[in-house]
PDB file of C-alpha atoms in Angstrom:
ATOM      1  CA  MET V 235     -25.596 -78.221  91.264  1.00  0.00           C
ATOM      2  CA  LYS V 236     -21.888 -77.950  90.644  1.00  0.00           C
ATOM      3  CA  GLU V 237     -22.505 -76.158  87.347  1.00  0.00           C
ATOM      4  CA  LEU V 238     -24.825 -73.701  89.103  1.00  0.00           C
ATOM      5  CA  GLU V 239     -22.197 -73.058  91.751  1.00  0.00           C
ATOM      6  CA  ASN V 240     -19.567 -72.408  89.059  1.00  0.00           C
ATOM      7  CA  TYR V 241     -21.953 -70.096  87.228  1.00  0.00           C
ATOM      8  CA  GLN V 242     -22.656 -68.213  90.462  1.00  0.00           C
ATOM      9  CA  GLU V 243     -18.943 -67.970  91.139  1.00  0.00           C
ATOM     10  CA  TYR V 244     -18.261 -66.535  87.683  1.00  0.00           C
ATOM     11  CA  THR V 245     -21.143 -64.114  88.049  1.00  0.00           C
ATOM     12  CA  ASP V 246     -19.891 -62.911  91.437  1.00  0.00           C
ATOM     13  CA  LYS V 247     -16.398 -62.409  90.024  1.00  0.00           C
ATOM     14  CA  ALA V 248     -17.784 -60.491  87.049  1.00  0.00           C
ATOM     15  CA  ILE V 249     -19.842 -58.237  89.304  1.00  0.00           C
ATOM     16  CA  GLU V 250     -16.876 -57.716  91.597  1.00  0.00           C
ATOM     17  CA  TRP V 251     -14.647 -56.836  88.610  1.00  0.00           C
ATOM     18  CA  ALA V 252     -17.261 -54.457  87.206  1.00  0.00           C
ATOM     19  CA  LEU V 253     -17.681 -52.722  90.563  1.00  0.00           C
ATOM     20  CA  GLY V 254     -13.909 -52.453  90.865  1.00  0.00           C
ATOM     21  CA  MET V 255     -13.651 -51.015  87.345  1.00  0.00           C
ATOM     22  CA  LEU V 256     -16.585 -48.643  87.746  1.00  0.00           C
ATOM     23  CA  PRO V 257     -14.623 -45.792  89.395  1.00  0.00           C
ATOM     24  CA  ASN V 258     -11.881 -46.052  86.741  1.00  0.00           C
ATOM     25  CA  LEU V 259     -14.480 -46.198  83.978  1.00  0.00           C
ATOM     26  CA  VAL V 260     -16.301 -43.119  85.284  1.00  0.00           C
ATOM     27  CA  LEU V 261     -13.006 -41.263  85.664  1.00  0.00           C
ATOM     28  CA  ALA V 262     -11.922 -42.311  82.139  1.00  0.00           C
ATOM     29  CA  ILE V 263     -15.186 -40.970  80.699  1.00  0.00           C
ATOM     30  CA  ILE V 264     -14.699 -37.692  82.585  1.00  0.00           C
ATOM     31  CA  ILE V 265     -11.112 -37.454  81.339  1.00  0.00           C
ATOM     32  CA  PHE V 266     -12.296 -38.137  77.774  1.00  0.00           C
ATOM     33  CA  PHE V 267     -14.914 -35.371  77.664  1.00  0.00           C
ATOM     34  CA  VAL V 268     -12.817 -32.877  79.635  1.00  0.00           C
ATOM     35  CA  GLY V 269      -9.882 -33.690  77.340  1.00  0.00           C
ATOM     36  CA  LEU V 270     -11.959 -32.976  74.238  1.00  0.00           C
ATOM     37  CA  TRP V 271     -12.964 -29.622  75.704  1.00  0.00           C
ATOM     38  CA  VAL V 272      -9.335 -28.812  76.533  1.00  0.00           C
ATOM     39  CA  ILE V 273      -8.243 -29.741  72.997  1.00  0.00           C
ATOM     40  CA  ARG V 274     -10.884 -27.447  71.482  1.00  0.00           C
ATOM     41  CA  PHE V 275      -9.793 -24.680  73.842  1.00  0.00           C
ATOM     42  CA  ILE V 276      -6.113 -25.126  72.907  1.00  0.00           C
ATOM     43  CA  ASN V 277      -6.990 -25.122  69.211  1.00  0.00           C
ATOM     44  CA  LYS V 278      -8.813 -21.813  69.669  1.00  0.00           C
ATOM     45  CA  LEU V 279      -5.801 -20.360  71.497  1.00  0.00           C
ATOM     46  CA  VAL V 280      -3.491 -21.500  68.709  1.00  0.00           C
ATOM     47  CA  LYS V 281      -5.782 -19.953  66.085  1.00  0.00           C
ATOM     48  CA  ARG V 282      -5.922 -16.666  67.987  1.00  0.00           C
ATOM     49  CA  PHE V 283      -2.141 -16.689  68.322  1.00  0.00           C
ATOM     50  CA  PHE V 284      -1.674 -17.117  64.574  1.00  0.00           C
ATOM     51  CA  ASP V 285      -4.355 -14.519  63.810  1.00  0.00           C
ATOM     52  CA  LYS V 286      -2.517 -11.911  65.888  1.00  0.00           C
ATOM     53  CA  LYS V 287       0.829 -12.625  64.258  1.00  0.00           C
ATOM     54  CA  GLU V 288       1.638 -12.344  60.555  1.00  0.00           C
ATOM     55  CA  TYR V 289       2.504 -15.995  60.055  1.00  0.00           C
ATOM     56  CA  ASP V 290       2.239 -17.894  56.796  1.00  0.00           C
ATOM     57  CA  GLN V 291      -1.253 -19.372  56.444  1.00  0.00           C
ATOM     58  CA  THR V 292       0.323 -22.574  55.167  1.00  0.00           C
ATOM     59  CA  LEU V 293       2.233 -23.010  58.430  1.00  0.00           C
ATOM     60  CA  GLU V 294      -0.858 -22.075  60.435  1.00  0.00           C
ATOM     61  CA  SER V 295      -3.196 -24.673  58.908  1.00  0.00           C
ATOM     62  CA  PHE V 296      -0.534 -27.396  58.996  1.00  0.00           C
ATOM     63  CA  LEU V 297       0.403 -26.829  62.655  1.00  0.00           C
ATOM     64  CA  GLN V 298      -3.221 -26.586  63.754  1.00  0.00           C
ATOM     65  CA  SER V 299      -3.986 -29.930  62.149  1.00  0.00           C
ATOM     66  CA  PHE V 300      -0.833 -31.527  63.578  1.00  0.00           C
ATOM     67  CA  ILE V 301      -1.444 -30.190  67.113  1.00  0.00           C
ATOM     68  CA  SER V 302      -5.051 -31.395  67.083  1.00  0.00           C
ATOM     69  CA  ILE V 303      -4.117 -34.942  66.062  1.00  0.00           C
ATOM     70  CA  THR V 304      -1.228 -35.109  68.572  1.00  0.00           C
ATOM     71  CA  LEU V 305      -3.414 -33.948  71.467  1.00  0.00           C
ATOM     72  CA  LYS V 306      -6.131 -36.454  70.581  1.00  0.00           C
ATOM     73  CA  PHE V 307      -3.564 -39.253  70.580  1.00  0.00           C
ATOM     74  CA  LEU V 308      -2.304 -38.192  74.024  1.00  0.00           C
ATOM     75  CA  LEU V 309      -5.904 -38.104  75.256  1.00  0.00           C
ATOM     76  CA  PHE V 310      -6.381 -41.656  73.982  1.00  0.00           C
ATOM     77  CA  VAL V 311      -3.285 -42.776  75.938  1.00  0.00           C
ATOM     78  CA  LEU V 312      -4.569 -41.132  79.141  1.00  0.00           C
ATOM     79  CA  VAL V 313      -7.998 -42.736  78.826  1.00  0.00           C
ATOM     80  CA  VAL V 314      -6.621 -46.216  78.142  1.00  0.00           C
ATOM     81  CA  THR V 315      -4.124 -45.903  80.998  1.00  0.00           C
ATOM     82  CA  GLN V 316      -6.909 -44.866  83.336  1.00  0.00           C
ATOM     83  CA  LEU V 317      -8.808 -48.047  82.428  1.00  0.00           C
ATOM     84  CA  GLY V 318      -5.968 -50.088  83.885  1.00  0.00           C
ATOM     85  CA  VAL V 319      -3.763 -50.802  80.891  1.00  0.00           C
ATOM     86  CA  LYS V 320      -0.123 -50.644  82.015  1.00  0.00           C
ATOM     87  CA  THR V 321       2.145 -48.154  80.288  1.00  0.00           C
ATOM     88  CA  SER V 322       4.655 -50.839  79.281  1.00  0.00           C
ATOM     89  CA  SER V 323       1.894 -52.961  77.794  1.00  0.00           C
ATOM     90  CA  LEU V 324       0.462 -49.930  76.063  1.00  0.00           C
ATOM     91  CA  VAL V 325       3.838 -49.104  74.528  1.00  0.00           C
ATOM     92  CA  ALA V 326       4.140 -52.668  73.234  1.00  0.00           C
ATOM     93  CA  ILE V 327       0.603 -52.588  71.857  1.00  0.00           C
ATOM     94  CA  VAL V 328       1.127 -49.183  70.248  1.00  0.00           C
ATOM     95  CA  GLY V 329       4.425 -50.348  68.746  1.00  0.00           C
ATOM     96  CA  ALA V 330       2.914 -53.481  67.251  1.00  0.00           C
ATOM     97  CA  ALA V 331      -0.152 -51.603  66.104  1.00  0.00           C
ATOM     98  CA  GLY V 332       2.039 -48.851  64.717  1.00  0.00           C
ATOM     99  CA  LEU V 333       3.968 -51.345  62.596  1.00  0.00           C
ATOM    100  CA  ALA V 334       0.775 -52.929  61.296  1.00  0.00           C
ATOM    101  CA  ILE V 335      -0.894 -49.585  60.693  1.00  0.00           C
ATOM    102  CA  GLY V 336       2.258 -48.244  59.067  1.00  0.00           C
ATOM    103  CA  LEU V 337       2.268 -51.102  56.562  1.00  0.00           C
ATOM    104  CA  ALA V 338      -1.457 -50.720  55.934  1.00  0.00           C
ATOM    105  CA  LEU V 339      -1.350 -46.938  55.679  1.00  0.00           C
ATOM    106  CA  GLN V 340       1.767 -46.367  53.636  1.00  0.00           C
ATOM    107  CA  GLY V 341      -0.139 -43.912  51.471  1.00  0.00           C
ATOM    108  CA  SER V 342      -1.185 -41.843  54.476  1.00  0.00           C
ATOM    109  CA  LEU V 343       2.374 -41.776  55.805  1.00  0.00           C
ATOM    110  CA  ALA V 344       3.572 -40.684  52.366  1.00  0.00           C
ATOM    111  CA  ASN V 345       0.948 -37.920  52.431  1.00  0.00           C
ATOM    112  CA  PHE V 346       2.155 -36.817  55.878  1.00  0.00           C
ATOM    113  CA  ALA V 347       5.764 -36.747  54.644  1.00  0.00           C
ATOM    114  CA  GLY V 348       4.580 -34.820  51.588  1.00  0.00           C
ATOM    115  CA  GLY V 349       2.892 -32.259  53.835  1.00  0.00           C
ATOM    116  CA  VAL V 350       6.139 -31.790  55.764  1.00  0.00           C
ATOM    117  CA  LEU V 351       8.059 -31.315  52.503  1.00  0.00           C
ATOM    118  CA  ILE V 352       5.515 -28.760  51.283  1.00  0.00           C
ATOM    119  CA  LEU V 353       5.848 -26.912  54.589  1.00  0.00           C
ATOM    120  CA  ILE V 354       9.651 -26.896  54.397  1.00  0.00           C
ATOM    121  CA  PHE V 355      10.272 -26.119  50.716  1.00  0.00           C
ATOM    122  CA  LYS V 356       7.093 -24.044  50.171  1.00  0.00           C
ATOM    123  CA  PRO V 357       6.401 -24.681  46.463  1.00  0.00           C
ATOM    124  CA  PHE V 358       3.108 -22.868  47.101  1.00  0.00           C
ATOM    125  CA  LYS V 359       1.161 -21.292  49.947  1.00  0.00           C
ATOM    126  CA  VAL V 360      -2.452 -20.624  50.826  1.00  0.00           C
ATOM    127  CA  GLY V 361      -3.902 -18.182  48.304  1.00  0.00           C
ATOM    128  CA  ASP V 362      -1.663 -19.202  45.381  1.00  0.00           C
ATOM    129  CA  PHE V 363      -3.195 -20.324  42.094  1.00  0.00           C
ATOM    130  CA  ILE V 364      -1.559 -23.601  41.053  1.00  0.00           C
ATOM    131  CA  SER V 365      -1.932 -26.403  38.540  1.00  0.00           C
ATOM    132  CA  SER V 366      -1.141 -29.967  39.583  1.00  0.00           C
ATOM    133  CA  GLN V 367      -2.426 -33.485  38.948  1.00  0.00           C
ATOM    134  CA  GLY V 368      -4.561 -32.122  36.090  1.00  0.00           C
ATOM    135  CA  ILE V 369      -6.403 -29.697  38.427  1.00  0.00           C
ATOM    136  CA  ASP V 370      -6.230 -25.892  38.433  1.00  0.00           C
ATOM    137  CA  GLY V 371      -7.307 -23.931  41.488  1.00  0.00           C
ATOM    138  CA  THR V 372      -6.516 -21.579  44.332  1.00  0.00           C
ATOM    139  CA  VAL V 373      -4.960 -23.166  47.419  1.00  0.00           C
ATOM    140  CA  LYS V 374      -7.588 -22.980  50.141  1.00  0.00           C
ATOM    141  CA  GLU V 375      -6.065 -25.125  52.897  1.00  0.00           C
ATOM    142  CA  ILE V 376      -2.969 -27.258  53.492  1.00  0.00           C
ATOM    143  CA  SER V 377      -3.413 -29.963  56.132  1.00  0.00           C
ATOM    144  CA  ILE V 378      -1.040 -32.719  57.194  1.00  0.00           C
ATOM    145  CA  PHE V 379      -2.462 -35.253  54.729  1.00  0.00           C
ATOM    146  CA  ASN V 380      -3.982 -33.314  51.824  1.00  0.00           C
ATOM    147  CA  THR V 381      -4.347 -29.922  50.175  1.00  0.00           C
ATOM    148  CA  LYS V 382      -7.664 -28.340  49.208  1.00  0.00           C
ATOM    149  CA  LEU V 383      -7.978 -26.303  46.012  1.00  0.00           C
ATOM    150  CA  SER V 384     -10.863 -24.031  45.080  1.00  0.00           C
ATOM    151  CA  THR V 385     -11.440 -24.450  41.331  1.00  0.00           C
ATOM    152  CA  PHE V 386     -12.883 -21.986  38.796  1.00  0.00           C
ATOM    153  CA  GLY V 387     -16.318 -23.488  39.325  1.00  0.00           C
ATOM    154  CA  ASN V 388     -16.034 -22.945  43.098  1.00  0.00           C
ATOM    155  CA  GLN V 389     -15.680 -26.678  43.701  1.00  0.00           C
ATOM    156  CA  ILE V 390     -13.256 -28.015  46.295  1.00  0.00           C
ATOM    157  CA  ALA V 391     -10.608 -30.390  44.938  1.00  0.00           C
ATOM    158  CA  ILE V 392      -8.752 -32.460  47.556  1.00  0.00           C
ATOM    159  CA  ILE V 393      -5.292 -33.648  46.471  1.00  0.00           C
ATOM    160  CA  PRO V 394      -3.117 -35.927  48.657  1.00  0.00           C
ATOM    161  CA  ASN V 395       0.120 -34.233  49.722  1.00  0.00           C
ATOM    162  CA  GLY V 396       2.153 -37.237  48.621  1.00  0.00           C
ATOM    163  CA  GLN V 397       1.090 -36.741  45.014  1.00  0.00           C
ATOM    164  CA  LEU V 398       1.674 -32.992  45.219  1.00  0.00           C
ATOM    165  CA  SER V 399       5.187 -33.307  46.641  1.00  0.00           C
ATOM    166  CA  ASN V 400       6.191 -35.958  44.066  1.00  0.00           C
ATOM    167  CA  GLY V 401       4.396 -34.506  41.033  1.00  0.00           C
ATOM    168  CA  ASN V 402       4.756 -31.457  38.831  1.00  0.00           C
ATOM    169  CA  ILE V 403       3.415 -28.184  40.211  1.00  0.00           C
ATOM    170  CA  VAL V 404       2.885 -24.970  38.268  1.00  0.00           C
ATOM    171  CA  ASN V 405       2.585 -21.978  40.606  1.00  0.00           C
ATOM    172  CA  PHE V 406       1.095 -19.035  38.738  1.00  0.00           C
ATOM    173  CA  ASN V 407       1.561 -16.636  41.674  1.00  0.00           C
ATOM    174  CA  MET V 408       5.238 -17.278  42.367  1.00  0.00           C
ATOM    175  CA  GLU V 409       6.103 -14.234  40.230  1.00  0.00           C
ATOM    176  CA  ASP V 410       4.320 -10.876  40.193  1.00  0.00           C
ATOM    177  CA  THR V 411       3.736 -10.894  36.437  1.00  0.00           C
ATOM    178  CA  ARG V 412       2.702 -13.490  33.847  1.00  0.00           C
ATOM    179  CA  ARG V 413       3.082 -13.675  30.089  1.00  0.00           C
ATOM    180  CA  ASP V 414       0.048 -14.529  28.007  1.00  0.00           C
ATOM    181  CA  LYS V 415       0.074 -16.233  24.602  1.00  0.00           C
ATOM    182  CA  ILE V 416      -2.922 -15.889  22.302  1.00  0.00           C
ATOM    183  CA  ASP V 417      -3.143 -17.464  18.831  1.00  0.00           C
ATOM    184  CA  ILE V 418      -5.460 -15.774  16.318  1.00  0.00           C
ATOM    185  CA  GLY V 419      -5.950 -16.943  12.727  1.00  0.00           C
ATOM    186  CA  ILE V 420      -6.580 -14.611   9.770  1.00  0.00           C
ATOM    187  CA  GLY V 421      -7.352 -15.385   6.155  1.00  0.00           C
ATOM    188  CA  TYR V 422      -4.610 -15.777   3.575  1.00  0.00           C
ATOM    189  CA  GLY V 423      -6.008 -12.791   1.695  1.00  0.00           C
ATOM    190  CA  SER V 424      -5.858 -10.499   4.750  1.00  0.00           C
ATOM    191  CA  ASN V 425      -3.129  -7.926   5.393  1.00  0.00           C
ATOM    192  CA  ILE V 426      -0.728  -9.414   7.953  1.00  0.00           C
ATOM    193  CA  LYS V 427       0.888  -6.096   8.870  1.00  0.00           C
ATOM    194  CA  GLU V 428      -2.470  -4.417   9.445  1.00  0.00           C
ATOM    195  CA  ALA V 429      -3.602  -7.295  11.672  1.00  0.00           C
ATOM    196  CA  LYS V 430      -0.374  -7.121  13.696  1.00  0.00           C
ATOM    197  CA  ASP V 431      -0.734  -3.350  14.134  1.00  0.00           C
ATOM    198  CA  ILE V 432      -4.322  -3.774  15.378  1.00  0.00           C
ATOM    199  CA  LEU V 433      -3.268  -6.346  17.973  1.00  0.00           C
ATOM    200  CA  LEU V 434      -0.412  -4.146  19.224  1.00  0.00           C
ATOM    201  CA  LYS V 435      -2.750  -1.140  19.448  1.00  0.00           C
ATOM    202  CA  ILE V 436      -5.240  -3.201  21.470  1.00  0.00           C
ATOM    203  CA  CYS V 437      -2.448  -3.934  23.947  1.00  0.00           C
ATOM    204  CA  ALA V 438      -1.325  -0.304  24.024  1.00  0.00           C
ATOM    205  CA  ASP V 439      -4.864   0.898  24.779  1.00  0.00           C
ATOM    206  CA  ASN V 440      -5.211  -1.403  27.807  1.00  0.00           C
ATOM    207  CA  PRO V 441      -3.403  -0.053  30.905  1.00  0.00           C
ATOM    208  CA  SER V 442      -3.476  -3.520  32.478  1.00  0.00           C
ATOM    209  CA  ILE V 443      -0.983  -4.767  29.885  1.00  0.00           C
ATOM    210  CA  ASN V 444       2.643  -3.954  30.678  1.00  0.00           C
ATOM    211  CA  THR V 445       4.668  -1.876  28.252  1.00  0.00           C
ATOM    212  CA  GLU V 446       7.924  -3.462  29.448  1.00  0.00           C
ATOM    213  CA  PRO V 447       8.605  -6.048  28.194  1.00  0.00           C
ATOM    214  CA  ALA V 448       6.723  -4.776  25.175  1.00  0.00           C
ATOM    215  CA  PRO V 449       3.951  -6.854  23.564  1.00  0.00           C
ATOM    216  CA  GLU V 450       4.971  -8.699  20.406  1.00  0.00           C
ATOM    217  CA  VAL V 451       3.169 -10.312  17.477  1.00  0.00           C
ATOM    218  CA  TYR V 452       4.617 -12.724  14.938  1.00  0.00           C
ATOM    219  CA  VAL V 453       3.425 -15.266  12.412  1.00  0.00           C
ATOM    220  CA  GLY V 454       3.313 -18.532  14.322  1.00  0.00           C
ATOM    221  CA  GLU V 455       2.069 -20.906  11.640  1.00  0.00           C
ATOM    222  CA  LEU V 456       0.934 -21.096   8.025  1.00  0.00           C
ATOM    223  CA  ALA V 457      -1.981 -23.446   8.581  1.00  0.00           C
ATOM    224  CA  ASP V 458      -4.220 -25.147   5.994  1.00  0.00           C
ATOM    225  CA  SER V 459      -6.879 -22.431   5.965  1.00  0.00           C
ATOM    226  CA  SER V 460      -5.398 -19.535   7.986  1.00  0.00           C
ATOM    227  CA  VAL V 461      -2.310 -17.553   8.849  1.00  0.00           C
ATOM    228  CA  ASN V 462      -1.980 -17.935  12.609  1.00  0.00           C
ATOM    229  CA  LEU V 463      -0.669 -14.890  14.444  1.00  0.00           C
ATOM    230  CA  THR V 464       0.770 -15.318  17.941  1.00  0.00           C
ATOM    231  CA  LEU V 465       0.390 -12.417  20.375  1.00  0.00           C
ATOM    232  CA  ARG V 466       2.433 -12.324  23.567  1.00  0.00           C
ATOM    233  CA  PHE V 467       2.176  -9.756  26.329  1.00  0.00           C
ATOM    234  CA  TRP V 468       2.880  -9.391  30.058  1.00  0.00           C
ATOM    235  CA  ALA V 469       0.397  -8.429  32.798  1.00  0.00           C
ATOM    236  CA  ASN V 470       0.293  -8.445  36.583  1.00  0.00           C
ATOM    237  CA  ASN V 471      -1.313 -11.471  38.196  1.00  0.00           C
ATOM    238  CA  ASP V 472      -4.264  -9.567  39.648  1.00  0.00           C
ATOM    239  CA  VAL V 473      -5.353  -8.269  36.208  1.00  0.00           C
ATOM    240  CA  PHE V 474      -4.113 -11.107  34.008  1.00  0.00           C
ATOM    241  CA  TRP V 475      -7.463 -12.723  33.152  1.00  0.00           C
ATOM    242  CA  PRO V 476      -9.350  -9.452  32.499  1.00  0.00           C
ATOM    243  CA  ALA V 477      -6.549  -8.460  30.118  1.00  0.00           C
ATOM    244  CA  HIS V 478      -6.639 -11.875  28.437  1.00  0.00           C
ATOM    245  CA  PHE V 479     -10.377 -11.784  27.712  1.00  0.00           C
ATOM    246  CA  TYR V 480     -10.240  -8.086  26.724  1.00  0.00           C
ATOM    247  CA  VAL V 481      -7.684  -8.772  23.995  1.00  0.00           C
ATOM    248  CA  ILE V 482      -9.680 -11.694  22.541  1.00  0.00           C
ATOM    249  CA  GLU V 483     -12.920  -9.689  22.395  1.00  0.00           C
ATOM    250  CA  GLN V 484     -11.306  -6.550  20.944  1.00  0.00           C
ATOM    251  CA  ALA V 485      -9.427  -8.586  18.343  1.00  0.00           C
ATOM    252  CA  LYS V 486     -12.701  -9.941  16.970  1.00  0.00           C
ATOM    253  CA  LEU V 487     -14.430  -6.540  17.009  1.00  0.00           C
ATOM    254  CA  GLN V 488     -11.570  -4.599  15.432  1.00  0.00           C
ATOM    255  CA  PHE V 489     -10.756  -7.262  12.852  1.00  0.00           C
ATOM    256  CA  ASP V 490     -14.402  -7.180  11.754  1.00  0.00           C
ATOM    257  CA  ALA V 491     -14.300  -3.373  11.525  1.00  0.00           C
ATOM    258  CA  ALA V 492     -11.119  -3.498   9.432  1.00  0.00           C
ATOM    259  CA  GLY V 493     -12.449  -6.231   7.149  1.00  0.00           C
ATOM    260  CA  ILE V 494      -9.861  -8.767   8.257  1.00  0.00           C
ATOM    261  CA  GLU V 495     -11.242 -12.266   7.908  1.00  0.00           C
ATOM    262  CA  ILE V 496     -11.049 -14.770  10.771  1.00  0.00           C
ATOM    263  CA  PRO V 497     -11.487 -18.141   9.004  1.00  0.00           C
ATOM    264  CA  PHE V 498     -13.806 -20.771  10.372  1.00  0.00           C
ATOM    265  CA  PRO V 499     -14.535 -24.336   9.192  1.00  0.00           C
ATOM    266  CA  GLN V 500     -16.968 -24.484   6.286  1.00  0.00           C
ATOM    267  CA  ARG V 501     -18.528 -27.319   4.296  1.00  0.00           C
ATOM    268  CA  VAL V 502     -19.531 -26.757   0.673  1.00  0.00           C
ATOM    269  CA  MET V 503     -22.153 -29.068  -0.846  1.00  0.00           C
ATOM    270  CA  HIS V 504     -22.720 -29.377  -4.602  1.00  0.00           C
ATOM    271  CA  LYS V 505     -25.995 -30.615  -6.007  1.00  0.00           C
ATOM    272  CA  VAL V 506     -25.570 -32.932  -8.969  1.00  0.00           C
ATOM    273  CA  ASP V 507     -28.543 -33.105 -11.326  1.00  0.00           C
TER     274      ASP V 507
END
């Protein structure tokens, strides 16, 4: 009987506690869903604000991500406080949890710091074509933890900001123009001067290739089976690749027309009777 009385007592206390917590629980749920709606609304306002102003897209994406995470953390604090957790206790819990999480998520904190460094020093911005960590692509988005690149194959490469800020970055759009370098081999019996003149004429006939600095061709290497010519020219970023592929195609066509040999690997087999 005594055990039943204790059980009944515990049950009554549990029901009493649940009924006492019910209003706070309902209010916490309301705060949670209303808070999510408010956060979405604020994010839309921030996006509209940036769309109306000519701000850097890098700053826009970074701040939007940072504001969203900060507001969600504040919403979490409000909900937990509404459930009866004291602010002082919450601060202690958050501090202890922050230390533990900080040790466990050192990589994420490094990525956050890397995002801040990218935002401050601006080694690249949204829309730039860069090469880093063995990946080439156009910067699509910079968030607080990682950067998304759109590759040639239209795949999305996600690189942590920590690696980007600490690694080597080649920004192909930092300057308005780029210099191309194309190596083309000709046979040892071919006329070097004629081949050089053809390459320079190809550049002169293409308006996408800059005349200043002028294109140049020189003998880069006397290889085992070919004389390798090196062609260098300058072009604006927006027409760089069309100019690059144009020169390669025209070199093959015009070398063939002029009878200039482009060597290729061959294997000769002798039949022994």
